[in-house]
Amino acid sequence: MLAYIIRRVLISIPVLIGSTILVFIMVKLSGDPLEGIKLRNPPPPPATIKLEEHRLGLDQSWPLQYWDWLKGLVLHGNFGQAVQPTENIGADIGSHLWVTVRLVFFSVLIALILAIITGVVSAIRQYSVTDYTATFFGFLFLSMPVFWFAVLLKEAGIWFNRSTGTKTFFTIGDKSPYLPSDTAWAHISDVAGHMVLPTIVLGLAGYAGWTRFTRASMLEVLNSDHVRLARAKGLRSRKVLIRHALRNALIPLTTVTALDIAALLGGAILTEQVFQWNGMGTLFVKALQQKDAHMMMGWLLVSATIVIVFNLIADILYGILDPRIRHA
């Protein structure tokens, strides 16, 4: 297992480097990051522009710019110079990443719990009212774009707050700028309150596809020979369902969940924009607007690493869910 993990990590390194090269070229082709400075009226002195170009490495060739960025990242953990001289790319990614990670984590957790429960119940009670109801809501949330659902839910929260004269749902920001008390519980409850609506949006977006996948996988396993044999041996229905059916049905769901993490990160960008969260989505949009190649490459490097790690975790879980699977 250890050799397999090391091999997967080594294979992931060229993937990460290749993705950063592609993003670097795309950002470079998008325009000049110093365009805003050059278009000022009155224009800045040429010496000022020369200093900014030297600070950002724009006075060098593209291969040399990329090599300097990669060397600084590997040797010193430096993500490079930001277009705005007052910003630190590493610190910005760290602070924004925590905001997005907690949103995606709880969204995935809620989506998996709902998908497994409804998928299993739908498979057991196939073609029943419960199955049709779960199917309807699954297709409903699957057909709704994430940004559209986020806007609807935000407007619903605003309408409810106005109708009741309360502040039940937080619709702006990932936390309140000012709190009546500075206790730990006040901060935790405030952050949790701001997470309710965005978590529902991302959670239901993931749940929609996963519940259909769980249902199909459970139906296939329930009709397999080893489940019929377990029932013929007189095992209890709950034991057959959990140990023999559900455990095997979770293997393909693990693959789909790991692969959909990338889609959820993309959905988090849109959701954060709707609810005005200061997460990785905001950082992504800011890097695009500023044509900041170093910030975009840092953003992609972190996002791609998360996707690779989740896929590695999925491969490891295969051996736990099914002992017959061995990683050579």
mmCIF file of C-alpha atoms in Angstrom:
data_model
loop_
_atom_site.group_PDB
_atom_site.id
_atom_site.type_symbol
_atom_site.label_atom_id
_atom_site.label_comp_id
_atom_site.label_asym_id
_atom_site.label_seq_id
_atom_site.Cartn_x
_atom_site.Cartn_y
_atom_site.Cartn_z
ATOM 1 C CA MET A 1 0.000 0.000 0.000
ATOM 2 C CA LEU A 2 2.812 2.413 0.892
ATOM 3 C CA ALA A 3 4.550 1.791 -2.437
ATOM 4 C CA TYR A 4 1.258 2.401 -4.243
ATOM 5 C CA ILE A 5 0.724 5.725 -2.448
ATOM 6 C CA ILE A 6 4.281 6.879 -3.203
ATOM 7 C CA ARG A 7 3.875 5.924 -6.869
ATOM 8 C CA ARG A 8 0.570 7.827 -7.125
ATOM 9 C CA VAL A 9 2.119 10.913 -5.525
ATOM 10 C CA LEU A 10 5.093 10.813 -7.928
ATOM 11 C CA ILE A 11 2.737 10.461 -10.907
ATOM 12 C CA SER A 12 0.738 13.470 -9.680
ATOM 13 C CA ILE A 13 3.763 15.795 -9.777
ATOM 14 C CA PRO A 14 3.952 16.007 -13.616
ATOM 15 C CA VAL A 15 0.172 16.532 -13.698
ATOM 16 C CA LEU A 16 0.450 19.508 -11.348
ATOM 17 C CA ILE A 17 3.379 20.992 -13.255
ATOM 18 C CA GLY A 18 1.608 20.565 -16.588
ATOM 19 C CA SER A 19 -1.557 22.225 -15.305
ATOM 20 C CA THR A 20 0.362 25.218 -13.969
ATOM 21 C CA ILE A 21 2.184 25.600 -17.308
ATOM 22 C CA LEU A 22 -1.140 25.618 -19.141
ATOM 23 C CA VAL A 23 -2.633 28.208 -16.788
ATOM 24 C CA PHE A 24 0.521 30.328 -16.987
ATOM 25 C CA ILE A 25 0.289 30.460 -20.800
ATOM 26 C CA MET A 26 -3.440 31.204 -20.759
ATOM 27 C CA VAL A 27 -3.069 34.063 -18.263
ATOM 28 C CA LYS A 28 -0.131 35.498 -20.195
ATOM 29 C CA LEU A 29 -2.180 35.481 -23.394
ATOM 30 C CA SER A 30 -5.117 37.200 -21.660
ATOM 31 C CA GLY A 31 -3.384 40.577 -21.431
ATOM 32 C CA ASP A 32 -0.949 42.830 -19.608
ATOM 33 C CA PRO A 33 -1.281 42.804 -15.776
ATOM 34 C CA LEU A 34 0.108 46.369 -15.678
ATOM 35 C CA GLU A 35 -2.523 47.688 -18.090
ATOM 36 C CA GLY A 36 -4.371 49.477 -15.288
ATOM 37 C CA ILE A 37 -1.226 51.365 -14.269
ATOM 38 C CA LYS A 38 -0.298 52.266 -17.825
ATOM 39 C CA LEU A 39 -3.765 53.695 -18.563
ATOM 40 C CA ARG A 40 -3.799 56.076 -15.607
ATOM 41 C CA ASN A 41 -4.284 59.747 -16.281
ATOM 42 C CA PRO A 42 -1.817 61.328 -15.824
ATOM 43 C CA PRO A 43 0.362 58.329 -16.803
ATOM 44 C CA PRO A 44 3.041 57.194 -14.349
ATOM 45 C CA PRO A 45 6.733 57.797 -15.121
ATOM 46 C CA PRO A 46 8.377 55.162 -17.347
ATOM 47 C CA ALA A 47 10.762 54.351 -14.497
ATOM 48 C CA THR A 48 7.831 53.313 -12.300
ATOM 49 C CA ILE A 49 6.552 50.943 -14.976
ATOM 50 C CA LYS A 50 10.052 49.509 -15.419
ATOM 51 C CA LEU A 51 10.299 48.839 -11.671
ATOM 52 C CA GLU A 52 6.925 47.068 -11.647
ATOM 53 C CA GLU A 53 7.901 44.961 -14.646
ATOM 54 C CA HIS A 54 11.134 43.981 -12.906
ATOM 55 C CA ARG A 55 9.305 43.169 -9.647
ATOM 56 C CA LEU A 56 6.861 40.874 -11.465
ATOM 57 C CA GLY A 57 9.555 39.440 -13.740
ATOM 58 C CA LEU A 58 7.808 40.726 -16.861
ATOM 59 C CA ASP A 59 11.134 41.890 -18.298
ATOM 60 C CA GLN A 60 12.176 38.242 -18.712
ATOM 61 C CA SER A 61 11.114 35.581 -21.204
ATOM 62 C CA TRP A 62 8.097 33.389 -20.435
ATOM 63 C CA PRO A 63 10.126 30.197 -19.771
ATOM 64 C CA LEU A 64 12.400 32.074 -17.392
ATOM 65 C CA GLN A 65 9.410 33.640 -15.606
ATOM 66 C CA TYR A 66 7.866 30.225 -15.063
ATOM 67 C CA TRP A 67 11.171 28.687 -13.956
ATOM 68 C CA ASP A 68 11.731 31.438 -11.374
ATOM 69 C CA TRP A 69 8.198 30.888 -10.020
ATOM 70 C CA LEU A 70 8.650 27.109 -9.822
ATOM 71 C CA LYS A 71 12.078 27.407 -8.217
ATOM 72 C CA GLY A 72 10.813 29.855 -5.591
ATOM 73 C CA LEU A 73 7.842 27.608 -4.815
ATOM 74 C CA VAL A 74 9.889 24.406 -4.436
ATOM 75 C CA LEU A 75 12.859 25.875 -2.582
ATOM 76 C CA HIS A 76 11.228 28.569 -0.467
ATOM 77 C CA GLY A 77 7.471 27.928 -0.576
ATOM 78 C CA ASN A 78 7.029 31.307 -2.252
ATOM 79 C CA PHE A 79 4.060 31.630 -4.630
ATOM 80 C CA GLY A 80 5.610 34.621 -6.364
ATOM 81 C CA GLN A 81 4.896 38.341 -6.455
ATOM 82 C CA ALA A 82 1.299 39.508 -6.708
ATOM 83 C CA VAL A 83 0.246 42.253 -9.113
ATOM 84 C CA GLN A 84 -0.774 44.322 -6.100
ATOM 85 C CA PRO A 85 2.466 44.887 -4.135
ATOM 86 C CA THR A 86 0.630 44.954 -0.787
ATOM 87 C CA GLU A 87 -0.709 41.407 -1.215
ATOM 88 C CA ASN A 88 0.926 38.135 -0.203
ATOM 89 C CA ILE A 89 -0.246 35.272 -2.415
ATOM 90 C CA GLY A 90 0.588 32.511 0.074
ATOM 91 C CA ALA A 91 -1.204 34.229 2.954
ATOM 92 C CA ASP A 92 -4.189 35.071 0.747
ATOM 93 C CA ILE A 93 -4.538 31.478 -0.449
ATOM 94 C CA GLY A 94 -4.308 30.192 3.122
ATOM 95 C CA SER A 95 -7.014 32.490 4.484
ATOM 96 C CA HIS A 96 -9.342 32.035 1.501
ATOM 97 C CA LEU A 97 -8.773 28.278 1.387
ATOM 98 C CA TRP A 98 -10.039 27.755 4.936
ATOM 99 C CA VAL A 99 -13.298 29.518 4.081
ATOM 100 C CA THR A 100 -13.905 27.284 1.052
ATOM 101 C CA VAL A 101 -12.718 24.060 2.678
ATOM 102 C CA ARG A 102 -15.207 24.276 5.513
ATOM 103 C CA LEU A 103 -18.005 24.979 3.025
ATOM 104 C CA VAL A 104 -17.085 22.061 0.734
ATOM 105 C CA PHE A 105 -16.455 19.674 3.668
ATOM 106 C CA PHE A 106 -19.864 20.111 5.276
ATOM 107 C CA SER A 107 -21.566 20.152 1.874
ATOM 108 C CA VAL A 108 -19.983 16.814 0.927
ATOM 109 C CA LEU A 109 -20.808 15.358 4.356
ATOM 110 C CA ILE A 110 -24.469 16.343 4.145
ATOM 111 C CA ALA A 111 -24.735 15.270 0.499
ATOM 112 C CA LEU A 112 -23.259 11.824 1.221
ATOM 113 C CA ILE A 113 -25.520 11.191 4.215
ATOM 114 C CA LEU A 114 -28.637 12.179 2.281
ATOM 115 C CA ALA A 115 -27.562 10.316 -0.869
ATOM 116 C CA ILE A 116 -26.808 7.060 0.942
ATOM 117 C CA ILE A 117 -30.025 7.114 2.988
ATOM 118 C CA THR A 118 -32.359 8.024 0.131
ATOM 119 C CA GLY A 119 -30.510 5.831 -2.376
ATOM 120 C CA VAL A 120 -30.712 2.750 -0.158
ATOM 121 C CA VAL A 121 -34.363 3.333 0.755
ATOM 122 C CA SER A 122 -35.263 3.886 -2.910
ATOM 123 C CA ALA A 123 -33.529 0.663 -3.918
ATOM 124 C CA ILE A 124 -35.205 -1.380 -1.191
ATOM 125 C CA ARG A 125 -38.624 0.099 -1.979
ATOM 126 C CA GLN A 126 -38.237 0.152 -5.732
ATOM 127 C CA TYR A 127 -41.195 1.623 -7.679
ATOM 128 C CA SER A 128 -42.922 2.724 -4.471
ATOM 129 C CA VAL A 129 -44.168 6.219 -3.604
ATOM 130 C CA THR A 130 -40.963 6.787 -1.627
ATOM 131 C CA ASP A 131 -38.856 5.791 -4.637
ATOM 132 C CA TYR A 132 -40.770 8.063 -7.010
ATOM 133 C CA THR A 133 -40.592 10.981 -4.561
ATOM 134 C CA ALA A 134 -36.830 10.604 -4.092
ATOM 135 C CA THR A 135 -36.401 10.291 -7.853
ATOM 136 C CA PHE A 136 -38.393 13.454 -8.454
ATOM 137 C CA PHE A 137 -36.374 15.553 -6.031
ATOM 138 C CA GLY A 138 -33.124 14.024 -7.280
ATOM 139 C CA PHE A 139 -33.849 15.051 -10.863
ATOM 140 C CA LEU A 140 -35.171 18.427 -9.683
ATOM 141 C CA PHE A 141 -31.941 19.417 -7.931
ATOM 142 C CA LEU A 142 -29.872 17.815 -10.692
ATOM 143 C CA SER A 143 -31.514 20.011 -13.339
ATOM 144 C CA MET A 144 -31.064 23.308 -11.463
ATOM 145 C CA PRO A 145 -27.811 25.237 -12.121
ATOM 146 C CA VAL A 146 -25.862 25.925 -8.945
ATOM 147 C CA PHE A 147 -25.791 29.713 -9.362
ATOM 148 C CA TRP A 148 -29.541 29.852 -10.088
ATOM 149 C CA PHE A 149 -30.404 27.719 -7.060
ATOM 150 C CA ALA A 150 -28.087 29.878 -4.914
ATOM 151 C CA VAL A 151 -29.836 33.066 -6.066
ATOM 152 C CA LEU A 152 -33.275 31.565 -5.367
ATOM 153 C CA LEU A 153 -32.268 30.398 -1.901
ATOM 154 C CA LYS A 154 -30.685 33.753 -1.085
ATOM 155 C CA GLU A 155 -33.835 35.614 -2.153
ATOM 156 C CA ALA A 156 -35.946 33.195 -0.113
ATOM 157 C CA GLY A 157 -33.783 33.884 2.957
ATOM 158 C CA ILE A 158 -34.099 37.644 2.457
ATOM 159 C CA TRP A 159 -37.892 37.335 2.035
ATOM 160 C CA PHE A 160 -38.193 35.242 5.207
ATOM 161 C CA ASN A 161 -36.117 37.720 7.227
ATOM 162 C CA ARG A 162 -38.236 40.639 6.048
ATOM 163 C CA SER A 163 -41.518 38.801 6.619
ATOM 164 C CA THR A 164 -40.672 37.767 10.163
ATOM 165 C CA GLY A 165 -38.718 40.902 11.083
ATOM 166 C CA THR A 166 -35.810 38.751 12.225
ATOM 167 C CA LYS A 167 -32.332 37.831 11.000
ATOM 168 C CA THR A 168 -32.805 34.086 10.855
ATOM 169 C CA PHE A 169 -30.774 33.517 7.679
ATOM 170 C CA PHE A 170 -27.460 35.216 6.899
ATOM 171 C CA THR A 171 -27.294 35.989 3.173
ATOM 172 C CA ILE A 172 -24.099 38.068 2.865
ATOM 173 C CA GLY A 173 -20.541 37.155 3.810
ATOM 174 C CA ASP A 174 -18.958 34.155 5.524
ATOM 175 C CA LYS A 175 -19.034 35.902 8.912
ATOM 176 C CA SER A 176 -20.270 39.080 10.527
ATOM 177 C CA PRO A 177 -17.829 42.009 10.705
ATOM 178 C CA TYR A 178 -19.003 42.922 14.208
ATOM 179 C CA LEU A 179 -20.362 40.715 16.994
ATOM 180 C CA PRO A 180 -22.161 41.808 20.174
ATOM 181 C CA SER A 181 -19.845 39.604 22.243
ATOM 182 C CA ASP A 182 -16.297 38.386 21.644
ATOM 183 C CA THR A 183 -16.761 34.879 23.059
ATOM 184 C CA ALA A 184 -15.790 31.665 21.262
ATOM 185 C CA TRP A 185 -19.413 30.526 21.143
ATOM 186 C CA ALA A 186 -20.471 33.795 19.516
ATOM 187 C CA HIS A 187 -17.892 33.329 16.737
ATOM 188 C CA ILE A 188 -18.810 29.655 16.194
ATOM 189 C CA SER A 189 -22.550 30.343 16.047
ATOM 190 C CA ASP A 190 -21.993 33.292 13.705
ATOM 191 C CA VAL A 191 -19.884 31.245 11.276
ATOM 192 C CA ALA A 192 -22.377 28.364 11.445
ATOM 193 C CA GLY A 193 -25.272 30.719 10.727
ATOM 194 C CA HIS A 194 -23.576 32.090 7.615
ATOM 195 C CA MET A 195 -22.878 28.541 6.387
ATOM 196 C CA VAL A 196 -26.500 27.354 6.361
ATOM 197 C CA LEU A 197 -27.683 28.582 2.950
ATOM 198 C CA PRO A 198 -24.425 28.049 0.960
ATOM 199 C CA THR A 199 -24.060 24.553 2.437
ATOM 200 C CA ILE A 200 -27.608 23.681 1.405
ATOM 201 C CA VAL A 201 -26.883 24.845 -2.155
ATOM 202 C CA LEU A 202 -23.691 22.813 -2.588
ATOM 203 C CA GLY A 203 -24.979 19.866 -0.557
ATOM 204 C CA LEU A 204 -28.116 19.420 -2.652
ATOM 205 C CA ALA A 205 -26.088 19.910 -5.847
ATOM 206 C CA GLY A 206 -23.909 16.930 -4.896
ATOM 207 C CA TYR A 207 -26.775 14.910 -3.430
ATOM 208 C CA ALA A 208 -28.795 15.038 -6.660
ATOM 209 C CA GLY A 209 -26.381 12.904 -8.657
ATOM 210 C CA TRP A 210 -25.069 10.743 -5.840
ATOM 211 C CA THR A 211 -28.499 9.519 -4.709
ATOM 212 C CA ARG A 212 -29.291 8.236 -8.213
ATOM 213 C CA PHE A 213 -25.910 6.557 -8.378
ATOM 214 C CA THR A 214 -26.407 4.944 -4.946
ATOM 215 C CA ARG A 215 -29.831 3.638 -5.945
ATOM 216 C CA ALA A 216 -28.542 2.075 -9.166
ATOM 217 C CA SER A 217 -25.546 0.547 -7.411
ATOM 218 C CA MET A 218 -27.703 -0.873 -4.596
ATOM 219 C CA LEU A 219 -30.165 -2.420 -7.064
ATOM 220 C CA GLU A 220 -27.297 -4.130 -8.864
ATOM 221 C CA VAL A 221 -25.816 -5.499 -5.631
ATOM 222 C CA LEU A 222 -29.180 -6.600 -4.188
ATOM 223 C CA ASN A 223 -29.745 -8.775 -7.259
ATOM 224 C CA SER A 224 -26.270 -10.328 -7.118
ATOM 225 C CA ASP A 225 -25.610 -13.979 -6.244
ATOM 226 C CA HIS A 226 -23.704 -13.367 -3.014
ATOM 227 C CA VAL A 227 -26.589 -11.363 -1.531
ATOM 228 C CA ARG A 228 -29.067 -14.095 -2.476
ATOM 229 C CA LEU A 229 -26.758 -16.647 -0.867
ATOM 230 C CA ALA A 230 -26.562 -14.586 2.328
ATOM 231 C CA ARG A 231 -30.346 -14.448 2.487
ATOM 232 C CA ALA A 232 -30.609 -18.191 1.797
ATOM 233 C CA LYS A 233 -28.261 -18.863 4.722
ATOM 234 C CA GLY A 234 -30.805 -17.212 7.005
ATOM 235 C CA LEU A 235 -28.852 -14.052 7.874
ATOM 236 C CA ARG A 236 -30.836 -11.157 9.254
ATOM 237 C CA SER A 237 -32.050 -8.621 6.692
ATOM 238 C CA ARG A 238 -30.178 -5.741 8.341
ATOM 239 C CA LYS A 239 -26.904 -7.677 8.338
ATOM 240 C CA VAL A 240 -27.351 -8.626 4.680
ATOM 241 C CA LEU A 241 -28.180 -5.041 3.760
ATOM 242 C CA ILE A 242 -25.271 -3.383 5.580
ATOM 243 C CA ARG A 243 -22.455 -5.922 5.398
ATOM 244 C CA HIS A 244 -23.085 -7.595 2.051
ATOM 245 C CA ALA A 245 -25.035 -5.056 -0.010
ATOM 246 C CA LEU A 246 -24.244 -1.532 1.136
ATOM 247 C CA ARG A 247 -20.541 -2.134 1.616
ATOM 248 C CA ASN A 248 -20.143 -3.266 -2.001
ATOM 249 C CA ALA A 249 -22.466 -0.572 -3.323
ATOM 250 C CA LEU A 250 -20.306 2.143 -1.747
ATOM 251 C CA ILE A 251 -17.276 1.271 -3.889
ATOM 252 C CA PRO A 252 -18.491 2.958 -7.117
ATOM 253 C CA LEU A 253 -20.005 5.795 -5.056
ATOM 254 C CA THR A 254 -16.550 6.447 -3.591
ATOM 255 C CA THR A 255 -15.161 6.899 -7.103
ATOM 256 C CA VAL A 256 -17.918 9.275 -8.161
ATOM 257 C CA THR A 257 -17.592 11.332 -4.976
ATOM 258 C CA ALA A 258 -13.837 11.744 -5.411
ATOM 259 C CA LEU A 259 -14.225 12.781 -9.048
ATOM 260 C CA ASP A 260 -17.056 15.216 -8.229
ATOM 261 C CA ILE A 261 -14.929 17.118 -5.714
ATOM 262 C CA ALA A 262 -13.570 19.157 -8.628
ATOM 263 C CA ALA A 263 -17.121 19.981 -9.720
ATOM 264 C CA LEU A 264 -18.024 21.014 -6.182
ATOM 265 C CA LEU A 265 -15.016 23.318 -6.054
ATOM 266 C CA GLY A 266 -16.290 24.918 -9.251
ATOM 267 C CA GLY A 267 -19.744 25.195 -7.729
ATOM 268 C CA ALA A 268 -18.217 26.759 -4.632
ATOM 269 C CA ILE A 269 -16.826 29.579 -6.803
ATOM 270 C CA LEU A 270 -20.315 30.462 -8.046
ATOM 271 C CA THR A 271 -21.924 29.997 -4.626
ATOM 272 C CA GLU A 272 -19.358 32.221 -2.933
ATOM 273 C CA GLN A 273 -19.987 34.938 -5.495
ATOM 274 C CA VAL A 274 -23.747 34.847 -4.871
ATOM 275 C CA PHE A 275 -23.409 34.939 -1.080
ATOM 276 C CA GLN A 276 -20.353 37.240 -1.214
ATOM 277 C CA TRP A 277 -18.046 34.881 0.630
ATOM 278 C CA ASN A 278 -14.355 35.709 0.891
ATOM 279 C CA GLY A 279 -13.186 32.262 -0.199
ATOM 280 C CA MET A 280 -11.256 30.706 -3.063
ATOM 281 C CA GLY A 281 -13.970 31.811 -5.479
ATOM 282 C CA THR A 282 -13.329 35.461 -4.657
ATOM 283 C CA LEU A 283 -9.589 34.914 -5.014
ATOM 284 C CA PHE A 284 -10.126 33.232 -8.389
ATOM 285 C CA VAL A 285 -12.205 36.129 -9.723
ATOM 286 C CA LYS A 286 -9.715 38.685 -8.418
ATOM 287 C CA ALA A 287 -6.803 36.875 -10.059
ATOM 288 C CA LEU A 288 -8.683 36.824 -13.369
ATOM 289 C CA GLN A 289 -9.521 40.510 -13.192
ATOM 290 C CA GLN A 290 -5.946 41.472 -12.378
ATOM 291 C CA LYS A 291 -4.468 38.991 -14.896
ATOM 292 C CA ASP A 292 -2.264 37.800 -12.054
ATOM 293 C CA ALA A 293 -0.463 34.715 -13.368
ATOM 294 C CA HIS A 294 1.248 33.873 -10.069
ATOM 295 C CA MET A 295 -1.994 34.017 -8.090
ATOM 296 C CA MET A 296 -3.835 31.942 -10.696
ATOM 297 C CA MET A 297 -1.099 29.292 -10.698
ATOM 298 C CA GLY A 298 -1.119 29.171 -6.904
ATOM 299 C CA TRP A 299 -4.901 28.870 -6.879
ATOM 300 C CA LEU A 300 -4.822 26.049 -9.414
ATOM 301 C CA LEU A 301 -1.979 24.257 -7.645
ATOM 302 C CA VAL A 302 -3.927 24.140 -4.382
ATOM 303 C CA SER A 303 -7.200 23.144 -6.078
ATOM 304 C CA ALA A 304 -5.553 20.420 -8.163
ATOM 305 C CA THR A 305 -3.786 19.072 -5.081
ATOM 306 C CA ILE A 306 -7.133 18.767 -3.284
ATOM 307 C CA VAL A 307 -8.606 16.824 -6.214
ATOM 308 C CA ILE A 308 -5.583 14.494 -6.386
ATOM 309 C CA VAL A 309 -5.669 13.875 -2.632
ATOM 310 C CA PHE A 310 -9.367 12.978 -2.718
ATOM 311 C CA ASN A 311 -8.779 10.560 -5.579
ATOM 312 C CA LEU A 312 -5.947 8.959 -3.620
ATOM 313 C CA ILE A 313 -8.214 8.636 -0.569
ATOM 314 C CA ALA A 314 -10.846 6.993 -2.768
ATOM 315 C CA ASP A 315 -8.322 4.412 -3.998
ATOM 316 C CA ILE A 316 -7.294 3.639 -0.418
ATOM 317 C CA LEU A 317 -10.936 3.242 0.637
ATOM 318 C CA TYR A 318 -11.404 0.565 -2.032
ATOM 319 C CA GLY A 319 -9.258 -1.828 -0.029
ATOM 320 C CA ILE A 320 -11.157 -1.030 3.170
ATOM 321 C CA LEU A 321 -14.605 -1.513 1.619
ATOM 322 C CA ASP A 322 -13.619 -4.618 -0.330
ATOM 323 C CA PRO A 323 -10.701 -6.665 1.119
ATOM 324 C CA ARG A 324 -10.394 -8.483 -2.239
ATOM 325 C CA ILE A 325 -8.985 -5.308 -3.764
ATOM 326 C CA ARG A 326 -5.232 -5.088 -3.371
ATOM 327 C CA HIS A 327 -2.985 -2.284 -4.612
ATOM 328 C CA ALA A 328 0.094 -3.797 -6.198
#
